[in-house]
mmCIF file of C-alpha atoms in Angstrom:
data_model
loop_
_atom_site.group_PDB
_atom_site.id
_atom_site.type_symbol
_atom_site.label_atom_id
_atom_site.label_comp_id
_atom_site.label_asym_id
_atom_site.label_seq_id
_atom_site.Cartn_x
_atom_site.Cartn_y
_atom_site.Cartn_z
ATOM 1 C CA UNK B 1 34.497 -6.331 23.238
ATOM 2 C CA UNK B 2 32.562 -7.034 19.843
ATOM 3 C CA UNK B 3 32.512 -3.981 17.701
ATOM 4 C CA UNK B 4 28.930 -2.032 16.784
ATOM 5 C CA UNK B 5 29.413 -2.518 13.020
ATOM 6 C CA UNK B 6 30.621 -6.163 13.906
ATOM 7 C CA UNK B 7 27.197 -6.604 16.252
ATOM 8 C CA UNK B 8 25.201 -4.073 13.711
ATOM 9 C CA UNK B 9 26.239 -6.952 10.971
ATOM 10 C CA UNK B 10 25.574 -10.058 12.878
ATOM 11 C CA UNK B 11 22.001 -8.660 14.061
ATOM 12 C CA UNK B 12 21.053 -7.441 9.969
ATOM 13 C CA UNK B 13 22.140 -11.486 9.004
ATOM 14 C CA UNK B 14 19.768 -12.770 11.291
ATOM 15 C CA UNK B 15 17.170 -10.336 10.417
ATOM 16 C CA UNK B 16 17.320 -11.232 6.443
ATOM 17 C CA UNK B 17 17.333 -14.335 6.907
ATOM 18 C CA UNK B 18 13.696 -14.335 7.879
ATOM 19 C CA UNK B 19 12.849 -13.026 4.705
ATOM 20 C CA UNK B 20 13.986 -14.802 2.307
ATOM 21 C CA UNK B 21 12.884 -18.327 0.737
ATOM 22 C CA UNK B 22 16.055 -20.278 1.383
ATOM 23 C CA UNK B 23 17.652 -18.941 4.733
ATOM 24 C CA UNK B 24 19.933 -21.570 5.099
ATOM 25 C CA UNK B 25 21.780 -20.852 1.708
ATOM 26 C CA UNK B 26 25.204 -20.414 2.156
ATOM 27 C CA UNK B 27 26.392 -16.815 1.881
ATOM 28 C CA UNK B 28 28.562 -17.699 -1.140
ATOM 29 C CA UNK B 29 28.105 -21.389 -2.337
ATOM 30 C CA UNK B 30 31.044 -23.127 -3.392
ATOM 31 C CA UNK B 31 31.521 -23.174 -7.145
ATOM 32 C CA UNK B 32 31.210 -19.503 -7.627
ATOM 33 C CA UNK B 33 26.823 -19.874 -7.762
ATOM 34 C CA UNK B 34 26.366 -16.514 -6.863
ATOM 35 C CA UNK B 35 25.324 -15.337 -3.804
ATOM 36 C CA UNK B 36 22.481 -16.137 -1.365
ATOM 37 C CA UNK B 37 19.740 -13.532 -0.770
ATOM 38 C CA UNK B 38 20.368 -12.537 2.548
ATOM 39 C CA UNK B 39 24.079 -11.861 2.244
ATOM 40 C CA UNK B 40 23.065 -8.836 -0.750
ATOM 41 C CA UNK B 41 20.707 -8.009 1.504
ATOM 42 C CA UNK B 42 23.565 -7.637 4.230
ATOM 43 C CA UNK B 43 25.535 -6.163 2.037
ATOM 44 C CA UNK B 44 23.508 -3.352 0.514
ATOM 45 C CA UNK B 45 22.630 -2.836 4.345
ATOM 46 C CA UNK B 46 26.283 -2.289 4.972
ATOM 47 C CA UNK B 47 26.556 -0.155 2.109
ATOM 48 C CA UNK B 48 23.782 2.735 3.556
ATOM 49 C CA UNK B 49 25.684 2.082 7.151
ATOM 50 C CA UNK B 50 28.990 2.882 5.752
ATOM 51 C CA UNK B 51 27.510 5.522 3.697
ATOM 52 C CA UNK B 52 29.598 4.476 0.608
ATOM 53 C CA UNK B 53 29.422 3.932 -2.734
ATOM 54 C CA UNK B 54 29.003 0.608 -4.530
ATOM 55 C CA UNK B 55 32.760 0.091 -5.055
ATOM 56 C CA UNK B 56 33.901 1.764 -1.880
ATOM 57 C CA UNK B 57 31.873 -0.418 0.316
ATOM 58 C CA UNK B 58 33.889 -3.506 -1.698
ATOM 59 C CA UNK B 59 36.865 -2.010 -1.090
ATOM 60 C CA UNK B 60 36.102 -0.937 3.088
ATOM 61 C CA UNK B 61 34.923 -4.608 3.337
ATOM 62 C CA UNK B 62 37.389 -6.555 1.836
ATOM 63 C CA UNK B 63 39.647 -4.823 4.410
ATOM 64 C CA UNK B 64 36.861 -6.104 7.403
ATOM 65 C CA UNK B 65 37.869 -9.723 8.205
ATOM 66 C CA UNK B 66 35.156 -9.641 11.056
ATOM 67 C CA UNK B 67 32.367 -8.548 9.010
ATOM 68 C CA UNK B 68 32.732 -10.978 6.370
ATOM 69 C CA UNK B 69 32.857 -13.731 9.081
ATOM 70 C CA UNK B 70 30.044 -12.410 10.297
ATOM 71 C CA UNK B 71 28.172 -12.934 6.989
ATOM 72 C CA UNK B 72 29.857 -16.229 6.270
ATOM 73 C CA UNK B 73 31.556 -14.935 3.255
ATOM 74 C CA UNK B 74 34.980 -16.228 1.905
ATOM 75 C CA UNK B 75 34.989 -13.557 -1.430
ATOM 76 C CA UNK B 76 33.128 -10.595 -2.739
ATOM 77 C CA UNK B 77 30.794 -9.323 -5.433
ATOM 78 C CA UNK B 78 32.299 -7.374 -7.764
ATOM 79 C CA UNK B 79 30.518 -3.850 -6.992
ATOM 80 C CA UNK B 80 28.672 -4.067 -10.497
ATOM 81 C CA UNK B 81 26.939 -7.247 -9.302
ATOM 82 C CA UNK B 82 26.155 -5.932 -5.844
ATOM 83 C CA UNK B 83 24.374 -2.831 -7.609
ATOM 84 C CA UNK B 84 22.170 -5.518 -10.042
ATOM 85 C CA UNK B 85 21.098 -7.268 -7.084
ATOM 86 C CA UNK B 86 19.252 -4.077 -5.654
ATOM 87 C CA UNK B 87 17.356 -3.839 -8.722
ATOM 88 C CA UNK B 88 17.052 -7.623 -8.266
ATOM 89 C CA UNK B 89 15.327 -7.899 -5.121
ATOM 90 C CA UNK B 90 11.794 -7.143 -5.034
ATOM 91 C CA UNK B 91 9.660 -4.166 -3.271
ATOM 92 C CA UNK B 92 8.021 -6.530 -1.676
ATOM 93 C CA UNK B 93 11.324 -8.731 0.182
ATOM 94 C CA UNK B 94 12.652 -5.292 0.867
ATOM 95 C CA UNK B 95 9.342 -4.107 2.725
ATOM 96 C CA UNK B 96 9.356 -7.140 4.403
ATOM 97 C CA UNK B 97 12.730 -6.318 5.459
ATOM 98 C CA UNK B 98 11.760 -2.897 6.686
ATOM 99 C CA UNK B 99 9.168 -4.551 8.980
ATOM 100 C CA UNK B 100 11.308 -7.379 10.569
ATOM 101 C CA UNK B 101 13.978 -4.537 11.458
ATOM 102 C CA UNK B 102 11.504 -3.291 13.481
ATOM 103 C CA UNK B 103 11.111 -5.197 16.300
ATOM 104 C CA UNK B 104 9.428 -3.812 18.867
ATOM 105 C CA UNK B 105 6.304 -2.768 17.643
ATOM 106 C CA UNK B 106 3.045 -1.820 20.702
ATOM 107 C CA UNK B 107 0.362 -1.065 17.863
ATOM 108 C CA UNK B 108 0.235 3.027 19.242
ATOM 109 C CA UNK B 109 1.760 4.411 15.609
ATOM 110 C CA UNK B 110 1.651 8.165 14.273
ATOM 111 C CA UNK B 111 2.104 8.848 10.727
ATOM 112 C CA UNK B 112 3.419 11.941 9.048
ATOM 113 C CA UNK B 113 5.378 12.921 5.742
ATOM 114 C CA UNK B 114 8.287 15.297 4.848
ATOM 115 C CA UNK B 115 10.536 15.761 1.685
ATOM 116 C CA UNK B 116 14.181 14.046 0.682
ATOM 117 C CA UNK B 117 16.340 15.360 -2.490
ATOM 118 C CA UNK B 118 16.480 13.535 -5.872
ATOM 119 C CA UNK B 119 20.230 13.775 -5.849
ATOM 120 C CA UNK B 120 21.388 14.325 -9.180
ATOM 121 C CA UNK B 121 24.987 14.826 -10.541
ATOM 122 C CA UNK B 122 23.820 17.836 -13.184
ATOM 123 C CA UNK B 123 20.845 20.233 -14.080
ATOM 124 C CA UNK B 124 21.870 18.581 -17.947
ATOM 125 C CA UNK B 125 21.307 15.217 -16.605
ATOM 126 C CA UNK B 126 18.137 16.144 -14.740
ATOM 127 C CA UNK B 127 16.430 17.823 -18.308
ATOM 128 C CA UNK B 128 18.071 14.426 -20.259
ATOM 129 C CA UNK B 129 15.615 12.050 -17.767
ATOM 130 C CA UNK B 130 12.889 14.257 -17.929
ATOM 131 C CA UNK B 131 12.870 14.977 -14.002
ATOM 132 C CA UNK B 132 10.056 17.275 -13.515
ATOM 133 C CA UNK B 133 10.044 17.064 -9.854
ATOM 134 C CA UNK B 134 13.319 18.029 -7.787
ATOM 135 C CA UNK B 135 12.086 15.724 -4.324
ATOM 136 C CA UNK B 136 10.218 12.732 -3.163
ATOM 137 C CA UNK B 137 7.435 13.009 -0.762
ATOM 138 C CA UNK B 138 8.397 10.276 1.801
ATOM 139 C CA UNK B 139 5.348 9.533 4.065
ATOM 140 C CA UNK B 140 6.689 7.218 7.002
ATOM 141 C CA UNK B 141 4.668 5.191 9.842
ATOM 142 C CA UNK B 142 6.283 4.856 13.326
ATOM 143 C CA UNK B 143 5.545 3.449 16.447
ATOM 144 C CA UNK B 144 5.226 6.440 18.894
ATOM 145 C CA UNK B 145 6.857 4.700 21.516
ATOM 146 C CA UNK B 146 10.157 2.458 20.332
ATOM 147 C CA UNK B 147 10.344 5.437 17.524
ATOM 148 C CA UNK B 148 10.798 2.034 14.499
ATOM 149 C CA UNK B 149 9.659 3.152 11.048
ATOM 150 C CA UNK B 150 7.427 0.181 10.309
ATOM 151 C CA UNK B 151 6.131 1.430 6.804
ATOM 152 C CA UNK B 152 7.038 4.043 4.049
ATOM 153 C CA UNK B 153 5.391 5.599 1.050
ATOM 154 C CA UNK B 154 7.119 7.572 -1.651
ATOM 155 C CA UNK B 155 5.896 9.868 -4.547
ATOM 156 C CA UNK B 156 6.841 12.324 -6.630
ATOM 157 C CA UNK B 157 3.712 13.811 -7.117
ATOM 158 C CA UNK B 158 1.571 15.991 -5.086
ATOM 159 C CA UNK B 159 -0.902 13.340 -3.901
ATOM 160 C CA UNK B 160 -2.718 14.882 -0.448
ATOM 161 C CA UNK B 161 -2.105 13.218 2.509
ATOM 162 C CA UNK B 162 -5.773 12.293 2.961
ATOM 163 C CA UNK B 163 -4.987 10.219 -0.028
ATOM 164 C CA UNK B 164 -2.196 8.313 1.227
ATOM 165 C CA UNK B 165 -2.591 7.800 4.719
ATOM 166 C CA UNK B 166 -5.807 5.365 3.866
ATOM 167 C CA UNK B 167 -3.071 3.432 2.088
ATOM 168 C CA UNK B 168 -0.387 3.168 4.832
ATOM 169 C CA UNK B 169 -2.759 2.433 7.341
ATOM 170 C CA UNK B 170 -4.820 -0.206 5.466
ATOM 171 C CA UNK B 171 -1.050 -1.971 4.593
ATOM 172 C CA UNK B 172 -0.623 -2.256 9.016
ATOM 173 C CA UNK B 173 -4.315 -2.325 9.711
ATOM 174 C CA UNK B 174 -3.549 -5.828 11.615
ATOM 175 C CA UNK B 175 -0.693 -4.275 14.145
ATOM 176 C CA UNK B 176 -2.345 -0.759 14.880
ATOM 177 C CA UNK B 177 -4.026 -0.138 17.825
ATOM 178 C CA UNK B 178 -4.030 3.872 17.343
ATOM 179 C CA UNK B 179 -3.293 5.923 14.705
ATOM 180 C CA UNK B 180 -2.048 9.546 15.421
ATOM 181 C CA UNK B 181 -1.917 12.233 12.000
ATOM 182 C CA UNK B 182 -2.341 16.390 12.158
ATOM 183 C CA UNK B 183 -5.078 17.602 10.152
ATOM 184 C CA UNK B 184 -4.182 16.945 6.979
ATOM 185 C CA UNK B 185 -5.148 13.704 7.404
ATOM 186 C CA UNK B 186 -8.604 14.938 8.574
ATOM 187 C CA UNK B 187 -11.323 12.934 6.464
ATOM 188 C CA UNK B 188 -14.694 10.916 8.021
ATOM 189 C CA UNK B 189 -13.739 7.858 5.504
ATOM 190 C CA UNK B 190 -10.487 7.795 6.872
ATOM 191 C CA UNK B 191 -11.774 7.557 10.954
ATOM 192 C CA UNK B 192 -14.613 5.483 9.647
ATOM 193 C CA UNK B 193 -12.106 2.661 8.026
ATOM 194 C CA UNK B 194 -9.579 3.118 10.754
ATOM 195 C CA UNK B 195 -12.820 2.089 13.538
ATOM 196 C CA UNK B 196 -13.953 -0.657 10.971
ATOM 197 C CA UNK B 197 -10.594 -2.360 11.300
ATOM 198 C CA UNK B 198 -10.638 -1.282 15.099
ATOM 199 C CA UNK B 199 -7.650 1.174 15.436
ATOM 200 C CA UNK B 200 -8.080 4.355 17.339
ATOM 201 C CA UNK B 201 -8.375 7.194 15.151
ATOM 202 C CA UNK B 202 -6.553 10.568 16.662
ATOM 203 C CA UNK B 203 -6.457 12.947 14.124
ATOM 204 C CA UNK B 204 -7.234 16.456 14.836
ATOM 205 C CA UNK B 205 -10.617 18.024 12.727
ATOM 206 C CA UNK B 206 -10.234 21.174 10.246
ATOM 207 C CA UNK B 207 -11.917 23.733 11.951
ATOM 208 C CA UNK B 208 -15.156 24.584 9.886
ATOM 209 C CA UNK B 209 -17.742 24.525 12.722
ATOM 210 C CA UNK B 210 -18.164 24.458 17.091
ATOM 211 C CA UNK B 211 -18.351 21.171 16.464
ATOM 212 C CA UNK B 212 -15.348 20.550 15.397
ATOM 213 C CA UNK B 213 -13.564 22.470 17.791
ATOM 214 C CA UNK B 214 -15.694 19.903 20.796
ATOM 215 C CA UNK B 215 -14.331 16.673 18.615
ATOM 216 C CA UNK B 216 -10.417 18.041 19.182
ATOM 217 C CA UNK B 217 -11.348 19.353 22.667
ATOM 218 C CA UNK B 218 -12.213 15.589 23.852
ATOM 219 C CA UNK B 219 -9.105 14.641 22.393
ATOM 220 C CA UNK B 220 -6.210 13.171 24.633
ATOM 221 C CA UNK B 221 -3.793 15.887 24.388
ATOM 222 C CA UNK B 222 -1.019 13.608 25.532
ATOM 223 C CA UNK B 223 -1.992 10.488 23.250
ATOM 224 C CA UNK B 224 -2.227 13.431 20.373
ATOM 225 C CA UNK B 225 0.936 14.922 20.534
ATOM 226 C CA UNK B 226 3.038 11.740 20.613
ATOM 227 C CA UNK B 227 2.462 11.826 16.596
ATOM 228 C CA UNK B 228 5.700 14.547 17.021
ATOM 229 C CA UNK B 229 7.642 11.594 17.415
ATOM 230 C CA UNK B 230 7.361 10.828 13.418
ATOM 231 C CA UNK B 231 9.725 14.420 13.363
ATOM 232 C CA UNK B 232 11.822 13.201 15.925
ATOM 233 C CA UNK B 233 12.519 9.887 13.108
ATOM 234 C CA UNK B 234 12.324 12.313 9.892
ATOM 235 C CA UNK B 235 15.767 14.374 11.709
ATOM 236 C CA UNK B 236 17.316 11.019 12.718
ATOM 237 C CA UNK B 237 17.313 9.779 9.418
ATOM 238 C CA UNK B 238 18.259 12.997 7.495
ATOM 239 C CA UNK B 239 21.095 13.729 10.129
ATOM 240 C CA UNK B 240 23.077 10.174 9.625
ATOM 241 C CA UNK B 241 22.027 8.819 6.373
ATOM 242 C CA UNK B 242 21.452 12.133 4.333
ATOM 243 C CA UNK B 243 18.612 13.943 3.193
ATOM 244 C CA UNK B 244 18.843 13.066 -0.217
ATOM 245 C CA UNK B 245 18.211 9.728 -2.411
ATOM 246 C CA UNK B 246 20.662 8.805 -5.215
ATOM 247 C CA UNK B 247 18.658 6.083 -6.914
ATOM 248 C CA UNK B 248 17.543 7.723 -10.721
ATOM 249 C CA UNK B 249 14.273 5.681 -11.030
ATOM 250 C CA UNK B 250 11.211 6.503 -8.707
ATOM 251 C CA UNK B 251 11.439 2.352 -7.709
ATOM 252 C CA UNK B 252 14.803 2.298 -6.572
ATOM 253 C CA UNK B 253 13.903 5.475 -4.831
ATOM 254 C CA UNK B 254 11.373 3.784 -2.699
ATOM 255 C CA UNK B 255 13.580 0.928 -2.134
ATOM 256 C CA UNK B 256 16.933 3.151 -1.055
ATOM 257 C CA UNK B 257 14.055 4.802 1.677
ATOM 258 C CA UNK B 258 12.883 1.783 2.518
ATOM 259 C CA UNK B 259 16.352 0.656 3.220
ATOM 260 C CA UNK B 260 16.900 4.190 4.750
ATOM 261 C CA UNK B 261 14.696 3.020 7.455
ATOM 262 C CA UNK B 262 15.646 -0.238 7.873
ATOM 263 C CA UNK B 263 19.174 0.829 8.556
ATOM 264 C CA UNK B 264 17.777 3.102 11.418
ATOM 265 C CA UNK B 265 15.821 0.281 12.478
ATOM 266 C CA UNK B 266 18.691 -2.039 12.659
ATOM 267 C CA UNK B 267 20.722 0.889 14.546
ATOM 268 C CA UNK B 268 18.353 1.299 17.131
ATOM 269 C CA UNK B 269 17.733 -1.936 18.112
ATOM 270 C CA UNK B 270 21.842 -2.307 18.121
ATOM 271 C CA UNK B 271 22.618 0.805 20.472
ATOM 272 C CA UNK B 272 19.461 0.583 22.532
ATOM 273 C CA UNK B 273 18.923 -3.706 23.132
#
């Protein structure tokens, strides 16, 4: 019987390799050229899944025979070039990555945020790079019914969620068919985009006026309260692959919780075929 990191491996190869320019590079060309996009992209994968460092996830692999025949490689990066190449690889391949993990996608999608750590080795080294805010806002969009993280948004400011959920949605406006938020999403230019690209807005009204209280009373309880589901992801992902990010720049913060997600993504789709 194949084993889950062995079927876990072979299932994140074929999934980079759909986002990348040259997909049939080989994993490690012969005369020591580097490496091809989609094997660091494996690799850095393997690295959240083993939860290891940079040169422990060297070491752990170099003692996995299967794994690196699953990626088609005959050596390894040293762990100083495997940590270049995620600074390397673009937001934007690494989104993409995030949204080919996720599979099975029906359009009904809730959206919520909650907070992660800035892990940082000392309060000294915190005051030397000027870190003024202790945790990252991480604002997540998932489909309410496979439970796959499709999109993420990070900041370390305190930017309203009426702000950014315009953002998230207008990134997936193509693959939503309903969008389910609590009321701190409430806004009328929010619903009124969300109609104009023809998503379903269910987002619960502040309570200023009767009115209000008739627009949440004709709202489908059960269609409502499948946004929970984004809570159901937020303890998933804190329970197995920490709470906390230990990138030191905000960028390579958004890209470790991008890559936070697409590790789930790749999990679930492993365990539950």
């Amino acid at each position: 019987m194949t084993s889950e990191i062995r079927r876990f491996t072979r299932l994140t190869v074929a999934t980079a390799k759909t986002v990348v320019e040259n997909p049939g590079e080989p994993a490690d060309p012969v005369g020591g050229g580097g490496f091809a996009d989609w094997a660091m992209l494996t690799l850095h994968t393997l690295r959240l899944e083993l939860g290891k460092s940079y040169r422990q996830t060297i070491d752990l692999l170099s003692e996995m025979p299967g794994v690196l025949e699953e990626i088609g490689l005959t050596r390894l990066p040293h762990y100083t070039v495997l940590r270049d190449w995620f600074e390397k690889i673009s937001t934007k391949t690494w989104r993409a990555f995030l949204r080919a993990s996720a599979e099975k996608r029906t359009g009904h999608a809730a959206i919520d945020s909650t907070g992660f750590d800035r892990d940082h080795p000392s309060r000294y080294y915190a005051q030397r790079a000027h870190y003024r805010v202790r945790s990252l806002k991480v604002t997540a969009l998932v489909d309410v019914e496979t439970l796959y993280v499709t999109d993420v948004h990070c900041t370390t400011t305190k930017k309203h969620d009426a702000k950014i959920g315009p953002q998230v949605a207008r990134r997936n406006a193509g693959d939503l068919l309903s969008l389910a938020a609590d009321r701190a999403y409430d806004g009328k230019p929010f619903r009124d985009e969300l109609r104009s690209y023809g998503v379903r807005p269910l987002i619960k009204h502040r309570i200023y006026s009767s009115l209000d209280l008739a627009h949440n009373a004709r709202m489908s309880s059960m269609h409502y309260n499948r946004r929970w589901m984004v809570e159901t992801v937020f303890s998933s992902l804190k329970r197995t692959l920490g709470a906390a990010v230990r990138a030191r720049s905000w960028h390579l913060e958004l890209r470790e919780m991008v890559l936070k997600c697409t590790v789930y993504n790749l999990r679930r789709s492993v365990r539950y075929p």
